[in-house]
Coordinates of N, CA, C and O in Angstrom, one line a residue:
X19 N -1.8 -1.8 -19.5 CA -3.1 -1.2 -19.3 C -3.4 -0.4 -20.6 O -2.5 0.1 -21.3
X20 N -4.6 -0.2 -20.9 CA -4.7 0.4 -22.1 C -6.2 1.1 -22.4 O -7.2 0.3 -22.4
X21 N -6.3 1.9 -22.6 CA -7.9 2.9 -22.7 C -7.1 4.2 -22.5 O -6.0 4.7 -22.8
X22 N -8.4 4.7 -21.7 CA -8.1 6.1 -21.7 C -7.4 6.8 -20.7 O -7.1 8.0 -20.7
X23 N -7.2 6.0 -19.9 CA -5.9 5.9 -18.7 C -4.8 5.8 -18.4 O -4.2 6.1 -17.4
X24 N -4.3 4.9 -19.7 CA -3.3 4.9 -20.1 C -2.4 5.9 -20.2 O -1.2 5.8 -19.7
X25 N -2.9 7.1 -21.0 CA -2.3 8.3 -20.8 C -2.0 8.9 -19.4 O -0.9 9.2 -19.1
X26 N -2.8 8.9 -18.7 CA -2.4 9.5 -17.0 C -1.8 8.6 -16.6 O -0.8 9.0 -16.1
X27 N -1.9 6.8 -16.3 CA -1.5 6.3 -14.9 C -0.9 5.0 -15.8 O -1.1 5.1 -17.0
X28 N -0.3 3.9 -15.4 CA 0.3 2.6 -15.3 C 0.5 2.0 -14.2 O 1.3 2.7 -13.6
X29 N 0.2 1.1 -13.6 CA 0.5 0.4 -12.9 C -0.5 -0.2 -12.3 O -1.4 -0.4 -13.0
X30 N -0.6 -0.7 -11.0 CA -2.2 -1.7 -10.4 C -2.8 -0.4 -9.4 O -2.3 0.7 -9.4
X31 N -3.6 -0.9 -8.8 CA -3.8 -0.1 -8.0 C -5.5 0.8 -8.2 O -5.7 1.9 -8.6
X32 N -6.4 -0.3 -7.7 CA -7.8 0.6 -8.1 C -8.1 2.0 -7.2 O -8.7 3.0 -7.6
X33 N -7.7 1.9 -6.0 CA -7.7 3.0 -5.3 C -6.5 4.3 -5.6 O -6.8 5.5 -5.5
X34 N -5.5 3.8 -6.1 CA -4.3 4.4 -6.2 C -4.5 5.4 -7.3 O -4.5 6.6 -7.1
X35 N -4.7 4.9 -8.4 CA -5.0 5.6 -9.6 C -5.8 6.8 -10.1 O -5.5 7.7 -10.8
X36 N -7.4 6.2 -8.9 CA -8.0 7.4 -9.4 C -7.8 8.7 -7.5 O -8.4 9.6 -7.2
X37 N -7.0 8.2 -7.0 CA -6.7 9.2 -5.6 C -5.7 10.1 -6.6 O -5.8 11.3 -6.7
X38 N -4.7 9.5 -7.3 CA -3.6 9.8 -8.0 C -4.6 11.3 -8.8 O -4.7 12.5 -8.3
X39 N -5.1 10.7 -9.9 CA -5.6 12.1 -10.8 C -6.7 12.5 -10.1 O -7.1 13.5 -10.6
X40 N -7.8 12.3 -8.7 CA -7.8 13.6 -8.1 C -7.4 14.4 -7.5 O -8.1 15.4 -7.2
X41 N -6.0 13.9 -6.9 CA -5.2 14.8 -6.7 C -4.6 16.0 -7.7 O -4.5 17.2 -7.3
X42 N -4.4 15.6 -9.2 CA -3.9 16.6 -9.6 C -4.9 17.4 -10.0 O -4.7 18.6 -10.1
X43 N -6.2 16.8 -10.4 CA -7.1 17.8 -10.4 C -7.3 19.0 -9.4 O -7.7 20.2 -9.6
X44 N -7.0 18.4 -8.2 CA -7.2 19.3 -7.5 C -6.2 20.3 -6.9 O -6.4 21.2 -6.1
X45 N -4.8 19.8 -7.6 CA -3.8 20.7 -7.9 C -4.2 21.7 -8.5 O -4.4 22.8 -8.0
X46 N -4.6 21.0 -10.1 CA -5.0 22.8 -11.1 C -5.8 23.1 -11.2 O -6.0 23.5 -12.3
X47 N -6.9 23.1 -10.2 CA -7.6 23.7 -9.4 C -7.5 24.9 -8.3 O -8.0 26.0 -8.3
X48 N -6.8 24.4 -7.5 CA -5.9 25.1 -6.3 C -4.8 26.3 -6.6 O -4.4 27.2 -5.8
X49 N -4.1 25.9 -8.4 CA -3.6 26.9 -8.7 C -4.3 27.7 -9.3 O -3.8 28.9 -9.3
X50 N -5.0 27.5 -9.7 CA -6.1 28.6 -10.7 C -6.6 29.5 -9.4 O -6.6 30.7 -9.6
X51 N -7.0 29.0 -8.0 CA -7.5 29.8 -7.0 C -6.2 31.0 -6.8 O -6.1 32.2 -6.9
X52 N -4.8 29.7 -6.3 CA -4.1 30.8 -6.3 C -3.9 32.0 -6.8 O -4.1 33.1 -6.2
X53 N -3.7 32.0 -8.2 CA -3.5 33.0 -8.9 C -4.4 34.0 -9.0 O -4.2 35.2 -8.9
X54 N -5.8 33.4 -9.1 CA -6.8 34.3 -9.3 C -7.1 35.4 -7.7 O -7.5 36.6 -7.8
X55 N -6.9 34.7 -6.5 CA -6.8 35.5 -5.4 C -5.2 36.1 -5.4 O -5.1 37.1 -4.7
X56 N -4.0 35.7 -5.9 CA -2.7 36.7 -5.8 C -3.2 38.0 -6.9 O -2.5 38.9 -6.9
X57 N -4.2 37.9 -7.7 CA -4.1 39.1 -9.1 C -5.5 40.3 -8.1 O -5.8 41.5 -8.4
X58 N -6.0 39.6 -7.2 CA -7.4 40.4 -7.1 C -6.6 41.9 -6.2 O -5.6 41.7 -5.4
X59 N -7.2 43.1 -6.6 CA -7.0 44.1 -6.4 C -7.1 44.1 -4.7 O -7.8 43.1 -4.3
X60 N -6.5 44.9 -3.5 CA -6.9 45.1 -2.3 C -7.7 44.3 -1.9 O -8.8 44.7 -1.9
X61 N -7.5 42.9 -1.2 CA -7.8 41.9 -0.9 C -7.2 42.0 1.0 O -6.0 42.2 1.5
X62 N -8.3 41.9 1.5 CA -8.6 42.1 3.1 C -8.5 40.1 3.5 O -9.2 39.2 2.9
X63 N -7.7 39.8 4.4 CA -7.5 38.9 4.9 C -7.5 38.4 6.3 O -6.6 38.5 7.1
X64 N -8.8 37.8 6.5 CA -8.7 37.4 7.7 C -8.0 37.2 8.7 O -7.4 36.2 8.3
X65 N -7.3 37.7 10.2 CA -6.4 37.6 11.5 C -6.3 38.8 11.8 O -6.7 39.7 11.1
X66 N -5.6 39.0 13.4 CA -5.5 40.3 13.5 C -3.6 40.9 13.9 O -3.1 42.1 14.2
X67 N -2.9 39.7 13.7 CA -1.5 40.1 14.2 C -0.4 40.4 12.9 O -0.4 39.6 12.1
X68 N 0.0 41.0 12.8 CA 1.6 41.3 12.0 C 1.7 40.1 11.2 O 1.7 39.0 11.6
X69 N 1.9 40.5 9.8 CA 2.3 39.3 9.4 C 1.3 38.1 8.9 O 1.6 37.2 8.1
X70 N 0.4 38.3 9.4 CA -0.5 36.5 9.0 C -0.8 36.7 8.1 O -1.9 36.1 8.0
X71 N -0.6 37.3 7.1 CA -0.6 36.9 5.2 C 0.6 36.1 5.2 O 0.5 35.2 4.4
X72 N 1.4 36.2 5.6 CA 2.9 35.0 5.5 C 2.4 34.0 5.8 O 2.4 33.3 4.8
X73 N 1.9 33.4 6.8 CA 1.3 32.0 7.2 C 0.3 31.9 5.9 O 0.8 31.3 4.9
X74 N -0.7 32.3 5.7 CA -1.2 31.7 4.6 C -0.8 31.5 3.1 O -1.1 30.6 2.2
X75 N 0.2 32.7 3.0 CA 1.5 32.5 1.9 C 1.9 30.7 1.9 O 1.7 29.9 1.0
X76 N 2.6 30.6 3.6 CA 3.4 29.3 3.5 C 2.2 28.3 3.5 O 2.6 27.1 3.2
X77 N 1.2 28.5 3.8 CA 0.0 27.0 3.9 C -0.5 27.0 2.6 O -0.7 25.9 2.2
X78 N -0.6 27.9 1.9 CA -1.2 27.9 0.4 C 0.0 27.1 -0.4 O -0.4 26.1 -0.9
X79 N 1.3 27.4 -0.6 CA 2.4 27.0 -1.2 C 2.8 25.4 -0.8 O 3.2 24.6 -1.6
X80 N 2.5 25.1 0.5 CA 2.7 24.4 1.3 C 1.9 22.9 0.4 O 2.5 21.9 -0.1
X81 N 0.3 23.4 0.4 CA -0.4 22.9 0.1 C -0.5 22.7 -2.1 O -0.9 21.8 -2.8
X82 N 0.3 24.0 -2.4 CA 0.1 23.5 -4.0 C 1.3 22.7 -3.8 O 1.0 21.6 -4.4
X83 N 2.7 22.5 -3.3 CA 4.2 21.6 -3.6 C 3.5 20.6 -2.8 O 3.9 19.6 -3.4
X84 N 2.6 20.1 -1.7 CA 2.3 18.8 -1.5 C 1.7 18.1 -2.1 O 1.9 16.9 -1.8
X85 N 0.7 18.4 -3.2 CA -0.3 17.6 -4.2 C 0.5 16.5 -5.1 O 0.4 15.3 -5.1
X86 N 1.3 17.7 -6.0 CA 2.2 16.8 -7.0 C 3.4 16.2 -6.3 O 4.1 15.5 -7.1
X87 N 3.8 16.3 -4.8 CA 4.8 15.4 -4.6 C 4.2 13.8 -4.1 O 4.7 12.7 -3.9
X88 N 2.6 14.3 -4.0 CA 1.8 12.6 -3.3 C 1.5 12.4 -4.8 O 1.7 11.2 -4.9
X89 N 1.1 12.8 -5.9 CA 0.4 12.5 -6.8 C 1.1 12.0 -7.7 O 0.6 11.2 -8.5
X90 N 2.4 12.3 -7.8 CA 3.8 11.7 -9.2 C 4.0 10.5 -8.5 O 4.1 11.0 -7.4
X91 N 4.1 9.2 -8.5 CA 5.0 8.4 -8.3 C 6.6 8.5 -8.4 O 7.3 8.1 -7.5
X92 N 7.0 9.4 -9.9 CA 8.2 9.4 -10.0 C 8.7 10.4 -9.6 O 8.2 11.2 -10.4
X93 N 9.5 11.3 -8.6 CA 10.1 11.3 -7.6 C 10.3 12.9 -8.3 O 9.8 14.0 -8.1
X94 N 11.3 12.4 -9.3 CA 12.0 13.4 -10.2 C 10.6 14.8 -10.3 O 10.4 15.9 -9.8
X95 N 10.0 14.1 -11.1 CA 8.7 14.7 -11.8 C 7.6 15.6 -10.8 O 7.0 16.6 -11.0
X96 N 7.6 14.5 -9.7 CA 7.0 15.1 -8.4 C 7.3 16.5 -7.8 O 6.5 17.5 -7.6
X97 N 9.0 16.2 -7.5 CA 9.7 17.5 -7.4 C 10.0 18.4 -8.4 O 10.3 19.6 -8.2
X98 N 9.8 17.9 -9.3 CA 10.0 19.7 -10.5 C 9.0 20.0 -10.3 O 9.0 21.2 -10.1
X99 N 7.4 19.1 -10.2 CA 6.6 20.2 -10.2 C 6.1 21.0 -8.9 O 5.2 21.9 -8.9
X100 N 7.1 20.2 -7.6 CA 6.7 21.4 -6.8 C 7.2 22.3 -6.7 O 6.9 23.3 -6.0
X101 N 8.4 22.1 -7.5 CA 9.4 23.4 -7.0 C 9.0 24.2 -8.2 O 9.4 25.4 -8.3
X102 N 8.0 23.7 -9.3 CA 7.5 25.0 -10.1 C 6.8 26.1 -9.6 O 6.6 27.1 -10.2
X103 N 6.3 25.9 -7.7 CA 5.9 26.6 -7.4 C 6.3 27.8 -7.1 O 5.7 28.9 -7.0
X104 N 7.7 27.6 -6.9 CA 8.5 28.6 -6.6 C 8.5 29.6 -7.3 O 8.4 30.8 -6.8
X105 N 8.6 29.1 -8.8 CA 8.4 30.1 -9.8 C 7.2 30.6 -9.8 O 7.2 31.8 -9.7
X106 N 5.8 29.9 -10.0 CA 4.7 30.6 -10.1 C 4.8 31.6 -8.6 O 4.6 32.8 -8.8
X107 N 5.1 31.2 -7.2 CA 5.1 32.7 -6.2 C 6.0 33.8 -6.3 O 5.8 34.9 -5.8
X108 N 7.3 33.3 -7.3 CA 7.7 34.3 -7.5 C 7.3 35.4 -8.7 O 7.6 36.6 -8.6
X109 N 6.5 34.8 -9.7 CA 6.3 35.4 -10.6 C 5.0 36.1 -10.4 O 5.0 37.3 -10.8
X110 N 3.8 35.5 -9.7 CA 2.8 35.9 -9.0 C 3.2 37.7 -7.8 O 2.5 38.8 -7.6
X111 N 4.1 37.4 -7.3 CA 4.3 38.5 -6.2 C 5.1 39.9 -7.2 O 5.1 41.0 -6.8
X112 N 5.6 39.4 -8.2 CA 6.3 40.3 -8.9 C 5.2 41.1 -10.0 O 5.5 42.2 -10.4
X113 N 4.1 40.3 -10.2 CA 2.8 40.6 -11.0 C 1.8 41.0 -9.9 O 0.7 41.4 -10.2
X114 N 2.1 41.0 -8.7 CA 1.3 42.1 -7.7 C 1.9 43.2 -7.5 O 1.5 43.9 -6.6
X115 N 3.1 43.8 -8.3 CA 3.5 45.5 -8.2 C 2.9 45.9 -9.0 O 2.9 47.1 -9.0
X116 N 2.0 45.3 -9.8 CA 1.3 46.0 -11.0 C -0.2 46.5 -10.8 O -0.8 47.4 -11.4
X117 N -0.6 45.6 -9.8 CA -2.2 45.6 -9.4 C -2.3 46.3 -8.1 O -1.9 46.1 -6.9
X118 N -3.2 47.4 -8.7 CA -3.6 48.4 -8.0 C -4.2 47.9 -6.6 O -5.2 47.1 -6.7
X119 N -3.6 48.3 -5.2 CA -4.2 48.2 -4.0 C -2.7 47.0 -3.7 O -2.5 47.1 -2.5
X120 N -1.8 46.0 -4.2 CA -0.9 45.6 -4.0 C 0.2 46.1 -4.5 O 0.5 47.0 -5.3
X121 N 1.2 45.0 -3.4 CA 3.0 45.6 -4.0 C 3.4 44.0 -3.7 O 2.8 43.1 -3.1
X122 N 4.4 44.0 -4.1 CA 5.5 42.9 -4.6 C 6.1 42.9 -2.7 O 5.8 43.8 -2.0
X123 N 6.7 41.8 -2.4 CA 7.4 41.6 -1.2 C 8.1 40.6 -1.4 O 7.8 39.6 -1.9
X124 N 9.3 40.9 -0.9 CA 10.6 39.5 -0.9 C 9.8 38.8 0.6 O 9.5 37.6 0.4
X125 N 9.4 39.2 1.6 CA 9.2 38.4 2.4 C 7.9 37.5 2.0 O 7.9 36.3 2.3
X126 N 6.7 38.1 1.2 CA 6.2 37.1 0.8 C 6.8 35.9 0.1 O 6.3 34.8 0.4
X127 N 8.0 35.8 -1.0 CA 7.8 35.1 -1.9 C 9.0 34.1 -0.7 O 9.2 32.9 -0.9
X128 N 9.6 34.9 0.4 CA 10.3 33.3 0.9 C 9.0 32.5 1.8 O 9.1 31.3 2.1
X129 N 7.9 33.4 2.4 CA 7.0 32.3 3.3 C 6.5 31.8 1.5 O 5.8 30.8 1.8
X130 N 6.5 31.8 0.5 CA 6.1 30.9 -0.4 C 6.8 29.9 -0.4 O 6.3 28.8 -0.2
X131 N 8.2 30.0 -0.6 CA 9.5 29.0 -0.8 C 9.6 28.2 0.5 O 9.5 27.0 0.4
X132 N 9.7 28.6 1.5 CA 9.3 27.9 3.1 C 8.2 27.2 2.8 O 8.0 26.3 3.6
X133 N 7.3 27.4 1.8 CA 6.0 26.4 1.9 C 6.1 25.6 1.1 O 5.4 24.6 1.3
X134 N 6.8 25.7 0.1 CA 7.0 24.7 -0.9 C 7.5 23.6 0.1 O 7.0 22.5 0.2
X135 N 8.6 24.0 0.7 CA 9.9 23.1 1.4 C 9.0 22.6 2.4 O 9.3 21.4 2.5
X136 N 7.8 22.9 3.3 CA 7.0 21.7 3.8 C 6.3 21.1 3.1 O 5.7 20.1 3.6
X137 N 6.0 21.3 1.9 CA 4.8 20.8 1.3 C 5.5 19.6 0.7 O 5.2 18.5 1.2
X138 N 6.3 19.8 -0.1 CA 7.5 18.8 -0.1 C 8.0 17.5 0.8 O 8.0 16.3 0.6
X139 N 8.4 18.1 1.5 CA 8.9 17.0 2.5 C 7.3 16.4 3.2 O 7.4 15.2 3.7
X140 N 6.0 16.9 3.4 CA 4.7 16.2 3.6 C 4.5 15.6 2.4 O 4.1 14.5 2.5
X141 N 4.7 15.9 1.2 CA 3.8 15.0 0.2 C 5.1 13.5 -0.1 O 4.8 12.5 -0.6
X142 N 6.4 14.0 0.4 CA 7.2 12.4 0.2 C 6.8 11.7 1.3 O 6.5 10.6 1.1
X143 N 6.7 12.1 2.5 CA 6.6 11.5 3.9 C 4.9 10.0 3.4 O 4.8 8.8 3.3
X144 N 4.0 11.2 3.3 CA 2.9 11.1 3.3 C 2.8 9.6 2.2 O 2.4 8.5 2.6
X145 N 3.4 10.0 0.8 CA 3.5 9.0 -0.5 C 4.1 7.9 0.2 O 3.4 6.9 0.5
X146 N 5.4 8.0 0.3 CA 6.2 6.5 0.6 C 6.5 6.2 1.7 O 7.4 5.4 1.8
X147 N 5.9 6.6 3.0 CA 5.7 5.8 4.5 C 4.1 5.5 4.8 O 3.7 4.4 5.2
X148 N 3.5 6.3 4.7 CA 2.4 6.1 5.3 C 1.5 5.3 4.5 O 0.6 4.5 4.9
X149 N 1.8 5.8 2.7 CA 0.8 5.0 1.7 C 1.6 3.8 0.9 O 1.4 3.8 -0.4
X150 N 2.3 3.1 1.3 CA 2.9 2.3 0.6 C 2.8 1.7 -0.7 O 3.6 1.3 -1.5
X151 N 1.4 1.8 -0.6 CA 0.3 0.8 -1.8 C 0.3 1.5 -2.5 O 0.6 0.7 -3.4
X152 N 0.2 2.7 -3.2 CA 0.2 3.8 -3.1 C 1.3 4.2 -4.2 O 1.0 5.0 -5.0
X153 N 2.9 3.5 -4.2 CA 3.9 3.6 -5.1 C 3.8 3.1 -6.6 O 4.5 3.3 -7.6
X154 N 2.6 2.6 -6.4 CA 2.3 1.1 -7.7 C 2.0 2.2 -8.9 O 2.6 2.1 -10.0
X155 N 1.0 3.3 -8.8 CA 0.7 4.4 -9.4 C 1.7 5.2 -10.3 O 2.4 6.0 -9.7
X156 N 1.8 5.0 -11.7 CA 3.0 5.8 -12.3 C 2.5 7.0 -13.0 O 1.7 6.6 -13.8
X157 N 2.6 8.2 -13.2 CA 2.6 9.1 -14.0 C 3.3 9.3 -14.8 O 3.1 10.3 -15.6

């Protein structure tokens, strides 16, 4: 294959390729939200019980480690970059002790890591049982 695609994708697959890059677009997308809502000062969050900033911790994390594990074909690459998430919630919660109206929390950053670890195991599940066709896609 050869144009300007070449750079992002290899393989067949007319549906595959471009689900492929808007998925990641919508990765660095999704992380630019993240970060830009973990930096905002005193941020009020919708629910009323104990805790439900952790659930959206783990669905947010959940949701950035599942993109790039459906969007890599290669496996390896998939997983480093969901487990980069780890680092950006860790580094993110430790850059909320600094911003006035927040504080840093260990229990945030494991419902982060708990979300990675579903997001993970949904974006292999999702890639290589349910989308078969779907493998042909290389990054």
């Amino acid at each position: 294959m050869s144009g300007r695609w070449s750079v992002f994708s290899r393989g067949e697959g007319a549906v595959g390729r471009p689900l492929a890059v808007a998925a990641l677009l919508v990765w660095a997308a999704s992380m630019a939200a993240v970060v830009y809502m973990s930096l905002l000062p005193d941020v009020e969050m919708p629910g009323d019980f104990p805790d439900m900033d952790k659930l959206y911790h783990m669905a947010g994390y959940a949701w950035l480690a599942f993109l790039p594990c459906f969007a890599f074909a290669r496996k390896r690459v998939g997983l480093l970059a969901s487990l980069s998430m780890i680092v950006l919630g860790c580094a993110l919660e430790y850059a909320q002790g600094y911003v006035p109206g927040r504080m840093a929390s260990l229990g945030d950053m494991a419902a982060n890591t708990a979300g990675v670890a579903l997001g993970v195991a949904a974006g292999r599940l999702l890639r290589y049982r349910l989308l078969p066709a779907f493998r042909r896609v290389v990054f």
